mmCIF file of C-alpha atoms and ligand atoms in Angstrom:
data_model
loop_
_atom_site.group_PDB
_atom_site.id
_atom_site.type_symbol
_atom_site.label_atom_id
_atom_site.label_comp_id
_atom_site.label_asym_id
_atom_site.label_seq_id
_atom_site.Cartn_x
_atom_site.Cartn_y
_atom_site.Cartn_z
ATOM 1 C CA MET A 1 15.749 56.796 -23.761
ATOM 2 C CA LYS A 2 12.190 59.495 -24.917
ATOM 3 C CA MET A 3 9.186 57.239 -26.163
ATOM 4 C CA PHE A 4 8.425 58.590 -29.217
ATOM 5 C CA TRP A 5 5.054 57.604 -30.382
ATOM 6 C CA VAL A 6 2.177 55.598 -28.966
ATOM 7 C CA LYS A 7 0.136 54.567 -31.902
ATOM 8 C CA SER A 8 -3.267 53.965 -30.971
ATOM 9 C CA SER A 9 -2.821 54.305 -27.844
ATOM 10 C CA VAL A 10 -6.219 55.719 -27.307
ATOM 11 C CA CYS A 11 -7.783 52.272 -28.077
ATOM 12 C CA ALA A 12 -6.523 50.749 -24.778
ATOM 13 C CA ALA A 13 -7.278 53.847 -23.123
ATOM 14 C CA ILE A 14 -11.538 54.135 -23.814
ATOM 15 C CA GLY A 15 -11.222 50.852 -24.782
ATOM 16 C CA MET A 16 -12.650 51.632 -27.962
ATOM 17 C CA ILE A 17 -14.474 48.841 -30.350
ATOM 18 C CA ALA A 18 -11.185 45.992 -31.190
ATOM 19 C CA ALA A 19 -12.515 46.154 -34.644
ATOM 20 C CA VAL A 20 -11.141 49.536 -34.271
ATOM 21 C CA CYS A 21 -7.692 48.225 -33.007
ATOM 22 C CA PHE A 22 -7.329 46.028 -35.268
ATOM 23 C CA ALA A 23 -7.719 48.087 -38.262
ATOM 24 C CA GLN A 24 -4.353 50.421 -36.770
ATOM 25 C CA ALA A 25 -2.429 47.210 -35.656
ATOM 26 C CA PRO A 26 -1.955 45.622 -39.537
ATOM 27 C CA GLY A 27 1.232 44.453 -38.493
ATOM 28 C CA GLY A 28 1.002 42.102 -35.514
ATOM 29 C CA GLY A 29 -2.325 40.174 -36.468
ATOM 30 C CA GLN A 30 -5.739 40.309 -34.876
ATOM 31 C CA GLY A 31 -5.546 41.679 -31.670
ATOM 32 C CA ALA A 32 -1.912 42.330 -31.369
ATOM 33 C CA ALA A 33 -0.473 45.843 -29.894
ATOM 34 C CA PRO A 34 0.122 47.935 -32.515
ATOM 35 C CA PHE A 35 4.255 48.954 -32.758
ATOM 36 C CA VAL A 36 5.763 51.051 -30.200
ATOM 37 C CA THR A 37 8.584 54.154 -31.634
ATOM 38 C CA HIS A 38 11.549 55.046 -29.353
ATOM 39 C CA GLN A 39 13.908 57.586 -30.535
ATOM 40 C CA LEU A 40 17.170 56.999 -28.957
ATOM 41 C CA LYS A 41 19.357 59.305 -30.504
ATOM 42 C CA PRO A 42 18.489 62.193 -33.204
ATOM 43 C CA ASN A 43 18.292 59.865 -36.019
ATOM 44 C CA VAL A 44 17.818 56.525 -34.176
ATOM 45 C CA TYR A 45 14.999 55.116 -33.866
ATOM 46 C CA TRP A 46 13.866 51.171 -32.323
ATOM 47 C CA VAL A 47 10.335 50.268 -34.001
ATOM 48 C CA GLU A 48 9.176 47.541 -31.180
ATOM 49 C CA GLY A 49 6.528 44.973 -32.053
ATOM 50 C CA GLY A 50 5.703 42.844 -34.404
ATOM 51 C CA GLY A 51 8.615 40.181 -34.421
ATOM 52 C CA GLY A 52 12.168 41.262 -33.914
ATOM 53 C CA ASN A 53 13.270 44.683 -33.336
ATOM 54 C CA SER A 54 13.963 47.172 -36.037
ATOM 55 C CA THR A 55 16.006 50.319 -36.245
ATOM 56 C CA VAL A 56 15.725 52.780 -38.000
ATOM 57 C CA ILE A 57 18.215 55.551 -39.065
ATOM 58 C CA VAL A 58 17.831 58.564 -41.057
ATOM 59 C CA GLY A 59 20.361 59.458 -43.146
ATOM 60 C CA ASP A 60 21.059 62.239 -45.478
ATOM 61 C CA ASN A 61 18.734 61.514 -48.529
ATOM 62 C CA GLY A 62 16.985 58.155 -47.568
ATOM 63 C CA VAL A 63 16.342 55.831 -44.431
ATOM 64 C CA ILE A 64 18.587 52.382 -43.711
ATOM 65 C CA VAL A 65 16.471 50.284 -41.732
ATOM 66 C CA ILE A 66 18.118 46.886 -39.378
ATOM 67 C CA ASP A 67 15.317 43.750 -39.639
ATOM 68 C CA ALA A 68 12.198 44.724 -41.301
ATOM 69 C CA LYS A 69 9.433 42.388 -39.157
ATOM 70 C CA VAL A 70 7.649 39.046 -39.662
ATOM 71 C CA SER A 71 5.477 39.524 -42.818
ATOM 72 C CA LYS A 72 4.077 41.285 -45.431
ATOM 73 C CA ALA A 73 1.788 43.416 -43.515
ATOM 74 C CA GLY A 74 3.968 44.125 -40.373
ATOM 75 C CA GLY A 75 6.596 46.044 -43.383
ATOM 76 C CA ALA A 76 3.938 47.902 -44.266
ATOM 77 C CA GLU A 77 2.295 49.178 -40.915
ATOM 78 C CA LEU A 78 6.936 50.039 -40.653
ATOM 79 C CA LEU A 79 6.881 52.187 -43.611
ATOM 80 C CA GLU A 80 3.330 53.370 -42.001
ATOM 81 C CA ASP A 81 5.635 54.293 -38.388
ATOM 82 C CA ILE A 82 9.299 55.336 -40.586
ATOM 83 C CA ALA A 83 6.480 57.670 -42.502
ATOM 84 C CA LYS A 84 5.516 59.492 -39.444
ATOM 85 C CA ILE A 85 9.303 60.256 -38.450
ATOM 86 C CA THR A 86 10.488 60.973 -41.784
ATOM 87 C CA PRO A 87 9.428 61.731 -45.100
ATOM 88 C CA LYS A 88 12.793 60.431 -46.743
ATOM 89 C CA PRO A 89 12.123 56.828 -48.536
ATOM 90 C CA VAL A 90 13.358 53.668 -46.874
ATOM 91 C CA THR A 91 16.667 53.831 -49.218
ATOM 92 C CA THR A 92 18.744 50.427 -47.432
ATOM 93 C CA VAL A 93 17.359 47.390 -45.363
ATOM 94 C CA ILE A 94 20.238 45.612 -43.381
ATOM 95 C CA GLU A 95 19.201 42.221 -42.496
ATOM 96 C CA THR A 96 21.270 40.651 -39.235
ATOM 97 C CA HIS A 97 20.120 36.935 -39.651
ATOM 98 C CA SER A 98 18.189 34.646 -42.104
ATOM 99 C CA ASP A 99 14.923 34.072 -39.425
ATOM 100 C CA GLY A 100 11.456 35.393 -41.390
ATOM 101 C CA ASP A 101 10.498 36.913 -38.250
ATOM 102 C CA HIS A 102 13.570 39.991 -39.157
ATOM 103 C CA VAL A 103 13.136 39.842 -42.886
ATOM 104 C CA ASN A 104 9.746 38.861 -44.504
ATOM 105 C CA GLY A 105 8.598 41.945 -44.179
ATOM 106 C CA VAL A 106 10.557 43.203 -46.295
ATOM 107 C CA ALA A 107 8.261 42.349 -48.639
ATOM 108 C CA ALA A 108 6.631 45.249 -48.064
ATOM 109 C CA PHE A 109 9.400 47.724 -48.927
ATOM 110 C CA PRO A 110 9.686 49.531 -52.688
ATOM 111 C CA ALA A 111 11.115 47.461 -55.495
ATOM 112 C CA GLY A 112 14.947 48.499 -55.767
ATOM 113 C CA LEU A 113 16.155 48.381 -52.215
ATOM 114 C CA THR A 114 19.638 47.596 -51.238
ATOM 115 C CA ILE A 115 19.333 45.066 -48.806
ATOM 116 C CA ILE A 116 22.729 43.818 -46.776
ATOM 117 C CA ALA A 117 23.399 40.700 -45.481
ATOM 118 C CA GLN A 118 26.151 38.241 -44.635
ATOM 119 C CA GLU A 119 26.878 35.722 -46.871
ATOM 120 C CA ASN A 120 26.011 33.206 -45.697
ATOM 121 C CA ASN A 121 22.063 34.139 -44.206
ATOM 122 C CA LYS A 122 21.731 34.902 -48.020
ATOM 123 C CA LYS A 123 22.828 30.854 -48.439
ATOM 124 C CA GLU A 124 20.149 30.053 -45.511
ATOM 125 C CA GLN A 125 17.342 32.531 -47.423
ATOM 126 C CA ASP A 126 18.260 30.429 -50.777
ATOM 127 C CA ALA A 127 17.576 27.179 -49.325
ATOM 128 C CA ALA A 128 14.340 28.566 -47.443
ATOM 129 C CA LEU A 129 13.436 29.419 -51.027
ATOM 130 C CA ALA A 130 14.228 26.394 -52.727
ATOM 131 C CA ALA A 131 12.067 24.849 -49.787
ATOM 132 C CA GLY A 132 9.520 26.833 -50.532
ATOM 133 C CA GLY A 133 5.902 26.502 -47.727
ATOM 134 C CA ARG A 134 4.992 28.881 -45.621
ATOM 135 C CA GLY A 135 7.854 31.639 -43.531
ATOM 136 C CA ALA A 136 9.498 31.522 -47.011
ATOM 137 C CA PRO A 137 11.442 34.977 -47.693
ATOM 138 C CA PRO A 138 10.197 36.896 -50.122
ATOM 139 C CA ALA A 139 11.924 35.711 -53.729
ATOM 140 C CA ASP A 140 12.007 39.139 -55.125
ATOM 141 C CA ARG A 141 13.596 40.966 -52.090
ATOM 142 C CA GLN A 142 16.423 38.721 -51.275
ATOM 143 C CA PRO A 143 20.026 40.689 -50.473
ATOM 144 C CA ASN A 144 21.432 41.863 -52.569
ATOM 145 C CA LYS A 145 25.197 43.199 -50.880
ATOM 146 C CA LEU A 146 27.008 41.230 -49.502
ATOM 147 C CA ILE A 147 29.194 41.062 -45.803
ATOM 148 C CA THR A 148 32.016 38.871 -47.146
ATOM 149 C CA GLN A 149 34.471 39.817 -44.213
ATOM 150 C CA PRO A 150 34.685 39.250 -40.507
ATOM 151 C CA HIS A 151 34.043 43.605 -40.431
ATOM 152 C CA GLU A 152 33.358 45.841 -43.543
ATOM 153 C CA SER A 153 32.297 49.751 -43.269
ATOM 154 C CA MET A 154 30.760 51.832 -44.941
ATOM 155 C CA THR A 155 28.843 55.038 -45.405
ATOM 156 C CA ILE A 156 25.471 55.046 -46.333
ATOM 157 C CA ASP A 157 23.156 58.295 -46.709
ATOM 158 C CA GLY A 158 26.089 60.173 -44.570
ATOM 159 C CA GLU A 159 25.722 57.651 -41.679
ATOM 160 C CA THR A 160 28.954 55.101 -40.824
ATOM 161 C CA LEU A 161 28.156 51.803 -40.115
ATOM 162 C CA GLU A 162 30.620 48.774 -39.434
ATOM 163 C CA PHE A 163 29.594 45.192 -40.008
ATOM 164 C CA TYR A 164 31.051 42.556 -37.673
ATOM 165 C CA HIS A 165 30.501 39.105 -38.487
ATOM 166 C CA TRP A 166 32.802 37.004 -35.860
ATOM 167 C CA ALA A 167 31.318 33.407 -35.994
ATOM 168 C CA PRO A 168 28.288 31.290 -36.501
ATOM 169 C CA ALA A 169 26.659 31.977 -33.451
ATOM 170 C CA HIS A 170 22.574 31.885 -33.532
ATOM 171 C CA THR A 171 22.969 31.032 -37.466
ATOM 172 C CA SER A 172 25.986 30.947 -39.754
ATOM 173 C CA GLY A 173 24.551 34.275 -41.266
ATOM 174 C CA ASP A 174 24.520 36.374 -38.697
ATOM 175 C CA LEU A 175 25.249 40.100 -38.630
ATOM 176 C CA VAL A 176 26.502 41.828 -35.606
ATOM 177 C CA VAL A 177 25.706 46.182 -36.691
ATOM 178 C CA TYR A 178 27.720 48.543 -34.800
ATOM 179 C CA LEU A 179 26.704 53.039 -35.063
ATOM 180 C CA PRO A 180 30.417 54.311 -34.267
ATOM 181 C CA LYS A 181 29.091 57.354 -33.834
ATOM 182 C CA GLU A 182 25.988 57.227 -31.989
ATOM 183 C CA LYS A 183 27.835 53.831 -29.979
ATOM 184 C CA ILE A 184 24.666 51.969 -30.409
ATOM 185 C CA VAL A 185 24.673 48.713 -31.710
ATOM 186 C CA ALA A 186 22.194 46.280 -33.496
ATOM 187 C CA THR A 187 22.436 42.780 -32.109
ATOM 188 C CA GLY A 188 20.024 41.233 -33.667
ATOM 189 C CA ASP A 189 19.334 37.335 -32.454
ATOM 190 C CA ILE A 190 22.902 36.906 -30.744
ATOM 191 C CA VAL A 191 20.635 38.905 -27.845
ATOM 192 C CA ALA A 192 16.996 38.101 -27.189
ATOM 193 C CA THR A 193 15.746 38.885 -24.113
ATOM 194 C CA SER A 194 12.968 36.462 -23.889
ATOM 195 C CA ASN A 195 15.146 34.245 -22.917
ATOM 196 C CA PRO A 196 18.952 34.274 -20.367
ATOM 197 C CA TYR A 197 20.427 31.839 -22.406
ATOM 198 C CA PRO A 198 20.727 32.272 -25.647
ATOM 199 C CA ARG A 199 18.785 30.107 -29.015
ATOM 200 C CA ILE A 200 21.063 28.883 -31.421
ATOM 201 C CA HIS A 201 19.879 27.935 -34.116
ATOM 202 C CA ASP A 202 22.129 24.349 -35.156
ATOM 203 C CA GLU A 203 19.738 23.422 -38.520
ATOM 204 C CA LYS A 204 21.629 26.416 -39.763
ATOM 205 C CA HIS A 205 24.851 25.998 -38.519
ATOM 206 C CA GLY A 206 25.141 28.076 -35.570
ATOM 207 C CA SER A 207 27.231 27.354 -32.823
ATOM 208 C CA THR A 208 27.758 27.794 -28.968
ATOM 209 C CA ALA A 209 31.777 28.644 -29.424
ATOM 210 C CA GLY A 210 29.990 31.112 -32.599
ATOM 211 C CA TRP A 211 28.244 33.128 -29.829
ATOM 212 C CA ILE A 212 30.520 32.934 -27.826
ATOM 213 C CA ALA A 213 32.838 34.314 -29.953
ATOM 214 C CA THR A 214 30.736 37.047 -30.937
ATOM 215 C CA VAL A 215 29.516 38.300 -27.788
ATOM 216 C CA GLN A 216 32.718 39.004 -26.198
ATOM 217 C CA GLY A 217 33.307 41.275 -30.130
ATOM 218 C CA MET A 218 30.946 43.137 -29.645
ATOM 219 C CA LEU A 219 31.810 44.035 -25.628
ATOM 220 C CA THR A 220 35.528 44.986 -27.135
ATOM 221 C CA LEU A 221 33.022 47.578 -29.118
ATOM 222 C CA ASP A 222 32.704 51.183 -27.954
ATOM 223 C CA ALA A 223 29.359 51.164 -26.780
ATOM 224 C CA ASP A 224 26.573 51.931 -24.261
ATOM 225 C CA THR A 225 23.121 50.981 -25.992
ATOM 226 C CA PHE A 226 22.430 47.618 -27.501
ATOM 227 C CA ILE A 227 19.640 46.991 -29.642
ATOM 228 C CA PRO A 228 18.528 43.123 -29.331
ATOM 229 C CA GLY A 229 16.501 41.042 -32.104
ATOM 230 C CA HIS A 230 13.996 40.814 -29.273
ATOM 231 C CA GLY A 231 13.126 41.958 -25.627
ATOM 232 C CA SER A 232 14.464 45.806 -24.287
ATOM 233 C CA ILE A 233 17.809 47.460 -24.729
ATOM 234 C CA GLN A 234 20.462 46.235 -23.623
ATOM 235 C CA THR A 235 23.466 47.579 -21.313
ATOM 236 C CA LYS A 236 27.171 46.828 -21.809
ATOM 237 C CA ALA A 237 26.561 44.927 -18.309
ATOM 238 C CA ASP A 238 23.350 43.145 -19.248
ATOM 239 C CA ILE A 239 25.252 42.002 -21.948
ATOM 240 C CA GLN A 240 28.440 40.521 -19.934
ATOM 241 C CA LYS A 241 26.019 39.135 -17.850
ATOM 242 C CA ARG A 242 23.901 37.191 -20.163
ATOM 243 C CA LEU A 243 28.049 36.172 -21.734
ATOM 244 C CA SER A 244 29.043 35.209 -17.962
ATOM 245 C CA ASP A 245 26.111 32.639 -17.212
ATOM 246 C CA ALA A 246 25.705 31.232 -21.143
ATOM 247 C CA VAL A 247 29.631 30.523 -20.386
ATOM 248 C CA ALA A 248 28.750 28.680 -16.781
ATOM 249 C CA ARG A 249 26.397 27.095 -18.040
ATOM 250 C CA ARG A 250 28.184 25.692 -21.327
ATOM 251 C CA ASP A 251 31.390 24.882 -19.107
ATOM 252 C CA LYS A 252 29.397 22.432 -16.640
ATOM 253 C CA VAL A 253 27.778 20.893 -19.214
ATOM 254 C CA ILE A 254 30.307 20.212 -21.250
ATOM 255 C CA ALA A 255 32.251 18.746 -17.739
ATOM 256 C CA LEU A 256 28.700 16.534 -16.706
ATOM 257 C CA THR A 257 28.987 15.523 -20.689
ATOM 258 C CA LYS A 258 32.577 14.474 -20.613
ATOM 259 C CA GLU A 259 31.586 12.525 -17.057
ATOM 260 C CA GLY A 260 28.688 10.601 -19.549
ATOM 261 C CA LYS A 261 25.319 12.071 -17.886
ATOM 262 C CA SER A 262 22.437 11.990 -19.967
ATOM 263 C CA LEU A 263 20.896 14.620 -21.134
ATOM 264 C CA ASP A 264 18.218 14.828 -18.523
ATOM 265 C CA GLU A 265 20.653 14.402 -15.694
ATOM 266 C CA ILE A 266 22.293 17.306 -17.415
ATOM 267 C CA LYS A 267 19.321 19.473 -17.588
ATOM 268 C CA ALA A 268 18.777 18.727 -14.052
ATOM 269 C CA ALA A 269 21.524 19.522 -12.768
ATOM 270 C CA VAL A 270 22.185 23.003 -14.479
ATOM 271 C CA GLY A 271 18.513 23.607 -13.070
ATOM 272 C CA ASP A 272 17.770 23.752 -17.186
ATOM 273 C CA ASN A 273 13.401 23.650 -16.775
ATOM 274 C CA ASP A 274 12.472 25.938 -19.841
ATOM 275 C CA LYS A 275 9.431 24.262 -21.737
ATOM 276 C CA LEU A 276 10.876 26.210 -25.096
ATOM 277 C CA ASN A 277 9.713 25.082 -28.447
ATOM 278 C CA TYR A 278 13.592 25.017 -29.791
ATOM 279 C CA LYS A 279 16.261 23.368 -28.262
ATOM 280 C CA SER A 280 17.781 25.418 -25.344
ATOM 281 C CA TRP A 281 21.629 26.247 -24.758
ATOM 282 C CA THR A 282 21.882 22.784 -22.318
ATOM 283 C CA GLU A 283 20.957 20.987 -25.437
ATOM 284 C CA VAL A 284 23.152 22.137 -28.082
ATOM 285 C CA VAL A 285 26.564 22.318 -26.320
ATOM 286 C CA TYR A 286 25.544 18.947 -25.167
ATOM 287 C CA GLU A 287 24.935 17.508 -28.398
ATOM 288 C CA GLU A 288 28.238 19.255 -29.747
ATOM 289 C CA ASN A 289 30.821 17.523 -27.144
ATOM 290 C CA LYS A 290 28.484 14.140 -26.546
ATOM 291 C CA LYS A 291 30.669 12.118 -29.646
HETATM 292 ZN ZN1 ZN B 301 16.425 34.666 -35.559
#
């Protein structure tokens, strides 16, 4: 993997006044690090920073983007970074799931895009729009090409893309994107390296069994590079370890739940002492099995 582009590294290197650096990093908010573009294959890039990871695929005539950052400013910064790679226009966005840090940046993208998402992702965005408030997805950049089958294949701009939805996992509408020619998988938040255990949005009808089925499915793909929703590139061995760890903890939590142990007792027994602002893997497994 070659580091392709490091934007405004001079800021850090020579300690230029902060305001200049802020001006160059509109997407991540004040003082946030600028995005970093990594070239993975001749026409495939991973853009790090500003919310979830983005994958950029340069096709024959246009550009395909997987996940669009957390805010309109982040989406605009992503477009600026893409313009440094290629003069071709962004024509297609793929959303791996409905969380705002992967979706909301699409507000900065041009009108008339094809926006691909799993059908349940669209339902989740509909619900978020109806609820309104901060963090709602952009109403005028909603998914307009829905994946309804467990596996669909498409050729877009000369690039073959395979879409997989094995089960509700991180959310009800996860979409795993596989590039067979490049042996790359964009996992969305099925994999996020910020925590060794998976995050399940039970409020979006995610499921721990579905997460396991999804990762088992991903491991059957002929791929060697996994671009996670957050964090650095993962190998197949990394994904396998994440799966084994999650299955082992889940089995233990289910066994202890069946013995009638309390959540606190179970967390202590399995060593879950992470301070998270969301339900941990242990907590979701416990709730799925306590009745
Ligand atoms: Zn997410």
